Short mmCIF file of C-alpha atoms in Angstrom, two decimals:
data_model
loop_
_atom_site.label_atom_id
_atom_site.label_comp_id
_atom_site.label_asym_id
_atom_site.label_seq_id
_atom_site.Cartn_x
_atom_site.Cartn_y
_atom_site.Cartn_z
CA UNK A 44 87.02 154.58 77.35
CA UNK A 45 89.21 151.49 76.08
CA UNK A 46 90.99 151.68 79.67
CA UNK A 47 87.59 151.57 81.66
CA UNK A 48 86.90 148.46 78.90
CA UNK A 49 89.99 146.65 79.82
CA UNK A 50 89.60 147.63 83.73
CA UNK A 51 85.96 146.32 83.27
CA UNK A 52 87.68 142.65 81.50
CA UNK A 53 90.34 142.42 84.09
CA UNK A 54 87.87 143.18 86.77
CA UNK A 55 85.75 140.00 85.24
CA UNK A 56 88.60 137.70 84.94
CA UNK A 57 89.23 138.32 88.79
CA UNK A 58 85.88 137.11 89.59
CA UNK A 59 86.27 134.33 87.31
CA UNK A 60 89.52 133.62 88.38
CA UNK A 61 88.49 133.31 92.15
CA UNK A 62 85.57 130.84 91.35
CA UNK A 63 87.85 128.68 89.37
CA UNK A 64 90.32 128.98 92.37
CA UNK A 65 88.18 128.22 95.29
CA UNK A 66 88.48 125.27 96.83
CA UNK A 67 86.92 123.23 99.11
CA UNK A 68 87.53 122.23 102.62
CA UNK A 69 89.81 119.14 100.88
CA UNK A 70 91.74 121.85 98.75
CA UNK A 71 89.59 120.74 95.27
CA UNK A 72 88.29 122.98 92.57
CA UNK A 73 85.41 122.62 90.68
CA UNK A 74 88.38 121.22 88.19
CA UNK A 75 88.67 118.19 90.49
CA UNK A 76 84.97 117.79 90.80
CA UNK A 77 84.24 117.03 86.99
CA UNK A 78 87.79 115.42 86.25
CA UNK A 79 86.45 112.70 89.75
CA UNK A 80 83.23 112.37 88.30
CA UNK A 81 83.91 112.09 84.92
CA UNK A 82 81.89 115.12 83.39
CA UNK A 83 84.05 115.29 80.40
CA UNK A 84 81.79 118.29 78.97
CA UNK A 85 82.12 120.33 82.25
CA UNK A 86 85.94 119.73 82.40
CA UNK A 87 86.38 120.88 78.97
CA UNK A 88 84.38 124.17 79.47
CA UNK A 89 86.60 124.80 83.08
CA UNK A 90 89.90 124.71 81.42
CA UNK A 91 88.40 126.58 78.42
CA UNK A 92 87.46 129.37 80.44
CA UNK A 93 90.78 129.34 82.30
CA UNK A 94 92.62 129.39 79.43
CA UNK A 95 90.17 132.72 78.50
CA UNK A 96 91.19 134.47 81.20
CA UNK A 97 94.67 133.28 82.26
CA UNK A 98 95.82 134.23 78.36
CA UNK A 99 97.00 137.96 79.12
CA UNK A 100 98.75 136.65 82.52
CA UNK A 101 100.68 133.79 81.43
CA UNK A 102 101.67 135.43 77.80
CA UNK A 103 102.56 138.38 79.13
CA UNK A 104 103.85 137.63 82.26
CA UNK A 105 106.09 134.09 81.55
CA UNK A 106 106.86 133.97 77.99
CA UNK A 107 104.72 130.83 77.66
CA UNK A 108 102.03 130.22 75.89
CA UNK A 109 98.76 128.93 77.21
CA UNK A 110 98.63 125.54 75.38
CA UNK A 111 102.17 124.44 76.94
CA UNK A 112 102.29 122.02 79.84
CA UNK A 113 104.29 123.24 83.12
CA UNK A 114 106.19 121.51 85.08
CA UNK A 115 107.25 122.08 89.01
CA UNK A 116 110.54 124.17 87.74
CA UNK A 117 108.31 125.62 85.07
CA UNK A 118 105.97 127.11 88.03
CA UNK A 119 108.65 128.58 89.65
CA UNK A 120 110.25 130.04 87.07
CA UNK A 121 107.06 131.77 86.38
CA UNK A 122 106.32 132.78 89.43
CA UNK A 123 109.60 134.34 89.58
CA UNK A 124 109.34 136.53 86.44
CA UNK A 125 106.02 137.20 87.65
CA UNK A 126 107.21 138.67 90.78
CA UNK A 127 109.86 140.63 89.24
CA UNK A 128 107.46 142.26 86.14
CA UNK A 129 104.19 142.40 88.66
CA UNK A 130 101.02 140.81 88.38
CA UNK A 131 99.49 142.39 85.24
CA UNK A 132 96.02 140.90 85.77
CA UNK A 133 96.04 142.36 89.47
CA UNK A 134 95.62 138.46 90.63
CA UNK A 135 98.06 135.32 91.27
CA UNK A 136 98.03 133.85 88.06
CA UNK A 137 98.54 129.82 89.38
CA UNK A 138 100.62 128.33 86.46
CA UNK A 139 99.38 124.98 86.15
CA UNK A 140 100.68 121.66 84.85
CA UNK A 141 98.01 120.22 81.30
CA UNK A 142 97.27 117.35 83.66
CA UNK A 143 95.20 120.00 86.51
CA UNK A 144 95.00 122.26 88.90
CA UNK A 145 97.25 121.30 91.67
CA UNK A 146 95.18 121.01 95.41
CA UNK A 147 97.23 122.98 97.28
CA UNK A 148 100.41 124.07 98.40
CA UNK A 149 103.58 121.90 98.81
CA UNK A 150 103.42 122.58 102.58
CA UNK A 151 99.96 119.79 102.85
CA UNK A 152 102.02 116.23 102.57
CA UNK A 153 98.45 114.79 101.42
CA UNK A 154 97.32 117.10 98.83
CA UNK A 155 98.73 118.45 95.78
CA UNK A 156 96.77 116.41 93.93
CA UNK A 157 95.89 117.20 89.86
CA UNK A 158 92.98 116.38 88.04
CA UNK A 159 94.95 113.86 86.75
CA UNK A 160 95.30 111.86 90.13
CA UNK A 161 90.80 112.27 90.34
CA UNK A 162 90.69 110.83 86.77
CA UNK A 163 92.35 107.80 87.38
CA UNK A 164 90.87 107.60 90.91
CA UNK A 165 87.50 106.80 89.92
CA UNK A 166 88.74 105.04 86.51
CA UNK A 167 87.54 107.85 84.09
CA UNK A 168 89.85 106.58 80.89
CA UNK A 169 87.78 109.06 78.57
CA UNK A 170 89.32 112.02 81.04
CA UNK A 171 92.53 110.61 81.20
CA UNK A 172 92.50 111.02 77.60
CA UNK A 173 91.80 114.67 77.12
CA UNK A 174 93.78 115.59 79.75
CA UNK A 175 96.94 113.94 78.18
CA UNK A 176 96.10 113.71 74.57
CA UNK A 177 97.15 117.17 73.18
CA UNK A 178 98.35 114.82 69.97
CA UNK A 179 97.74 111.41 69.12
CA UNK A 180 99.68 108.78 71.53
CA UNK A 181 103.54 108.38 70.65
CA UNK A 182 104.40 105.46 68.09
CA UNK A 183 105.85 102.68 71.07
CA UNK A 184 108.84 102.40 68.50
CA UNK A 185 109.47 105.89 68.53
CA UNK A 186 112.88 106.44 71.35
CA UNK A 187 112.59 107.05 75.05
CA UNK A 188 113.66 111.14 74.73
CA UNK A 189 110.41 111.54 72.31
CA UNK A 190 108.33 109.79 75.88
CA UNK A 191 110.12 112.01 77.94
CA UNK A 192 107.35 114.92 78.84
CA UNK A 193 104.48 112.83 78.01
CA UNK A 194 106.37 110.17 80.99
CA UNK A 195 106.89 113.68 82.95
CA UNK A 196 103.04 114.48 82.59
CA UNK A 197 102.10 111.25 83.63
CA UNK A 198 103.46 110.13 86.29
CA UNK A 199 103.51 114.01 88.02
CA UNK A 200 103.52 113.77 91.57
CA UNK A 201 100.98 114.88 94.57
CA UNK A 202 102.96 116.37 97.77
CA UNK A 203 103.94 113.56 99.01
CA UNK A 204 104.97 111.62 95.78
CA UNK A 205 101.74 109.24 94.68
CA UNK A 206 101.60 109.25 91.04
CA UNK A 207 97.84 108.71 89.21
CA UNK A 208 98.90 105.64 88.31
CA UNK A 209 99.26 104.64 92.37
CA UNK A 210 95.43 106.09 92.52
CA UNK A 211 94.46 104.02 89.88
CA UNK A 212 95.39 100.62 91.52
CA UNK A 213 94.33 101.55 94.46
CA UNK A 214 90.68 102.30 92.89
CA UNK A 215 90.77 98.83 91.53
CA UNK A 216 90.59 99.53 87.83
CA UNK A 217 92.39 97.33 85.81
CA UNK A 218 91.65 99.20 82.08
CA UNK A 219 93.20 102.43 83.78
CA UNK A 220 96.21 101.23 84.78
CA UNK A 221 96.78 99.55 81.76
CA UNK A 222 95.62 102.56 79.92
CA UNK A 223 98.54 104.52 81.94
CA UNK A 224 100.78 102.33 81.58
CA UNK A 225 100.65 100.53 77.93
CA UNK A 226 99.81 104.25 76.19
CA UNK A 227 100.84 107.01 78.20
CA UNK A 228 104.41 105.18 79.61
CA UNK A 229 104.16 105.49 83.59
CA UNK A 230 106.28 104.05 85.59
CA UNK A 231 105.20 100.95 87.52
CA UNK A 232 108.43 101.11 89.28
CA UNK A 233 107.97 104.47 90.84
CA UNK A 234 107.07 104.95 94.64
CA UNK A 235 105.87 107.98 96.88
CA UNK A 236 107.55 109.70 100.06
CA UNK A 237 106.52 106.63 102.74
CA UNK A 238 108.07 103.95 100.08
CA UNK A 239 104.86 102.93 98.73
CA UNK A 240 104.97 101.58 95.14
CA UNK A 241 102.19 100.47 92.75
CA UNK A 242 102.33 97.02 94.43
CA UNK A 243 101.21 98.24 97.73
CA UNK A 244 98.61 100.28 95.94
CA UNK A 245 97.28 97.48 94.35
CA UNK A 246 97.19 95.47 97.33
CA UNK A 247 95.28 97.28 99.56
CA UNK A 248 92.55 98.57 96.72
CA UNK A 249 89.06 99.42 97.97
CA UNK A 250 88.53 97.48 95.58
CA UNK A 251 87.49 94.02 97.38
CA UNK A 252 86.66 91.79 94.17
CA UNK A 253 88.94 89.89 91.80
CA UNK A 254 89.55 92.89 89.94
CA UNK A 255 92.07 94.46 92.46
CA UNK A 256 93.81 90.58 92.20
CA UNK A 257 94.04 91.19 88.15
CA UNK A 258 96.23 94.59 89.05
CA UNK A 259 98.44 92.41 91.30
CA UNK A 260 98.70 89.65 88.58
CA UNK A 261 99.16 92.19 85.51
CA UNK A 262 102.06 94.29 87.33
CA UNK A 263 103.83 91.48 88.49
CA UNK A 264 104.00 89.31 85.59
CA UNK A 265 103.70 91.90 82.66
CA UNK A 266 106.15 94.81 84.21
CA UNK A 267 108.00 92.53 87.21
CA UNK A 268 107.15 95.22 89.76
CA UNK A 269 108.37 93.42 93.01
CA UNK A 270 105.92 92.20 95.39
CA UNK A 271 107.94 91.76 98.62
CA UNK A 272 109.69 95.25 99.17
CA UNK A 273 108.98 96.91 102.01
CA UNK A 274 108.46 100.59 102.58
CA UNK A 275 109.22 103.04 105.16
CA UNK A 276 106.58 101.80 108.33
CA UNK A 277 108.16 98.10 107.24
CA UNK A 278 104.84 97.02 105.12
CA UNK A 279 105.06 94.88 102.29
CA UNK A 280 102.14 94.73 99.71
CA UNK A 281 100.86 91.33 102.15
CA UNK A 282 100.71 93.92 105.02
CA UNK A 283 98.60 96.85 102.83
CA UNK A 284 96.40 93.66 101.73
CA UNK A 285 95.90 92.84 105.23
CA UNK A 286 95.20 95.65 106.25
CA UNK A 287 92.38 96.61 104.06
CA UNK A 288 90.60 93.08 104.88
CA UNK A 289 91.29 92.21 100.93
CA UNK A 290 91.23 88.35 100.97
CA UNK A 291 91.29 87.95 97.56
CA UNK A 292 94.59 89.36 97.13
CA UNK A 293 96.03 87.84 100.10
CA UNK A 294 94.74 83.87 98.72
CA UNK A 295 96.91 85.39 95.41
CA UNK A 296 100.16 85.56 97.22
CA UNK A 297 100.14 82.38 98.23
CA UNK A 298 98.60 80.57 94.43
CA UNK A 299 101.30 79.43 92.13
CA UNK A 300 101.89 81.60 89.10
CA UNK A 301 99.91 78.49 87.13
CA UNK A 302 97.22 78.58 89.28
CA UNK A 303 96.70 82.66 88.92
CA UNK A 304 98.79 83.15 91.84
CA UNK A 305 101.47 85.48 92.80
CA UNK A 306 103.90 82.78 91.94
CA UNK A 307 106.30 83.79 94.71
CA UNK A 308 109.15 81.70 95.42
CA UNK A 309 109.93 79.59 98.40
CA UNK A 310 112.76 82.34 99.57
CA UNK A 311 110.54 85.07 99.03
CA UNK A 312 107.39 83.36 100.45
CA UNK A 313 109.34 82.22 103.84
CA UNK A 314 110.34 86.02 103.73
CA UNK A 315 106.92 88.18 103.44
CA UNK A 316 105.40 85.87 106.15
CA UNK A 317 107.59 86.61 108.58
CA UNK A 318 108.11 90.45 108.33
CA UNK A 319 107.28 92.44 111.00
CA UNK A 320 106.22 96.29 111.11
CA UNK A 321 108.01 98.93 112.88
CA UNK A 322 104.87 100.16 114.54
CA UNK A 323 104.19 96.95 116.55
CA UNK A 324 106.15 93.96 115.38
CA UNK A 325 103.17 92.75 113.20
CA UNK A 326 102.91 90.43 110.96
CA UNK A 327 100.41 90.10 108.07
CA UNK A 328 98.48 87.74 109.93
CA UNK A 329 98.43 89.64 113.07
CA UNK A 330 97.40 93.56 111.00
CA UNK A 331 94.61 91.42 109.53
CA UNK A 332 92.76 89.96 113.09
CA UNK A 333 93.31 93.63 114.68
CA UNK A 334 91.18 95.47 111.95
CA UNK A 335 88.88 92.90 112.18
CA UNK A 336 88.97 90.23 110.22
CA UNK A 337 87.92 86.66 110.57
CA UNK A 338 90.19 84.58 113.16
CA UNK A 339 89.60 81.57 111.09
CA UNK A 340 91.11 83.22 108.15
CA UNK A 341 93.83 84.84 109.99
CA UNK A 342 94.63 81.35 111.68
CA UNK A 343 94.76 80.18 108.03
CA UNK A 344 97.53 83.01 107.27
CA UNK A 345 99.41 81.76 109.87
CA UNK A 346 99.40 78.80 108.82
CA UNK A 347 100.05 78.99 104.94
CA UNK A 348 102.80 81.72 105.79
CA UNK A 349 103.99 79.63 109.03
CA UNK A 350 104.10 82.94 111.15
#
């Protein structure tokens, strides 16, 4: 009788474990759902019931306990010992980092993202702090090994390298980033597999108000993340900012620093004027009239940035 019972449980957990699993045609969970729309509640009775019936698996299976956050080697490493002892709840257990379910596999460049990356998305600070508040935040005094999972958790990677904090500049909200950044220690500095760094983010947010310029101003004045690299097509933040038709951000490159500006200097203004992409030989000016954009405004780029 107590081997039909436990047949019966793992039986259950499969179902449960295959609703919890199942994706959509995007490669998110219901996971991604509440972390993107901010249903802390919902989110906190997903992971709840994951961690119900994932316990046996991952205790058994790994060695690890169920409150522990996994990293990329961590997965594998289960999933190793998993295929070596067997599957003990008759499913694939998916070891998952704290910060969410992962998308999909590494083989889809543009998924792989976590619950983590929805969060900070849509600029849901209250998620952001479950999902990476299993204790209180760090002292700031405290030294740079005592960061180093928390910095690890943070800053964790989608397939093709965009961090949350990337997703959070791009969504325009300034209290995220500096949420990520000021308590939870990412990296401004870091950039994903086509070069793209926080700058770029910034610069073409979706986010077409001053807002997205207060992003620009905070990173490159507060943490000196550089607003005239370039990245693997040949784009430099001007370029992304062009791109998305964001004119507020473009009339901040060329303020002073005093004046709320970019504060770039005459070497490095000259410079991002004149760069061209690899796809066409573009400039900024030029991106900005083929998406759409005014002429008289992209006359007045060519102008200001003589290109």
């Amino acid at each position: 009788q107590n081997q039909q019972q436990q047949q019966q449980q793992q039986n259950g957990n499969h179902v449960i474990q295959t609703l919890l699993s199942t994706k959509d045609r995007n490669g998110s969970t219901a996971e991604h759902w509440a972390a993107g729309g901010g249903h802390l509640s919902c989110l906190e009775y997903l992971l709840e019931l994951k961690r119900q019936v994932y316990d046996d698996g991952i205790n058994n299976s790994t060695g690890y306990t169920k409150k522990e956050t996994f990293s990329e080697k961590d997965k594998q490493k289960a999933d190793k010992n998993k295929m070596e002892k067997g599957d003990q709840n008759g499913v694939n257990n998916d070891i998952q980092p704290k910060s969410g379910t992962i998308t999909s596999n590494r083989s889809n460049k543009r998924s792989g993202k976590t619950s983590l990356h929805f969060a900070a998305r849509y600029g849901h600070n209250h998620i952001i702090e479950f999902l990476l508040n299993d204790d209180p935040p760090p002292n700031p005094k405290t030294s740079h090994q005592s960061h180093q999972k928390e910095e690890e958790e943070v800053d964790i990677p989608s397939n093709d390298g965009t961090t949350p904090l990337h997703l959070a500049c791009y969504g325009g909200h300034y209290n995220t980033v500096v949420l990520l950044i000021e308590t939870y220690h990412a990296d401004p500095t870091k950039v994903n597999d086509w070069g793209c760094s926080a700058a770029h983010w910034a610069a073409m947010s979706v986010c077409h108000d001053p807002s997205s310029v207060q992003i620009c101003h905070y990173l490159k004045h507060t943490h000196y993340v550089p607003f005239t690299s370039t990245q693997k097509q040949n784009h430099t933040p001007l370029h992304k900012a062009a791109q998305r038709l964001n004119s507020f951000v473009i009339e901040w490159f060329y303020r002073s620093k005093e004046d709320g500006g970019a504060g770039l200097t005459t070497e490095e203004f000259e410079y991002i004027g004149q760069v061209k992409d690899y796809a066409g030989g573009n400039v900024a000016s030029d991106i900005w009239i083929k998406m759409g954009g005014s002429e008289e405004f992209g006359l007045k780029m060519k102008r200001v940035f003589q290109c």
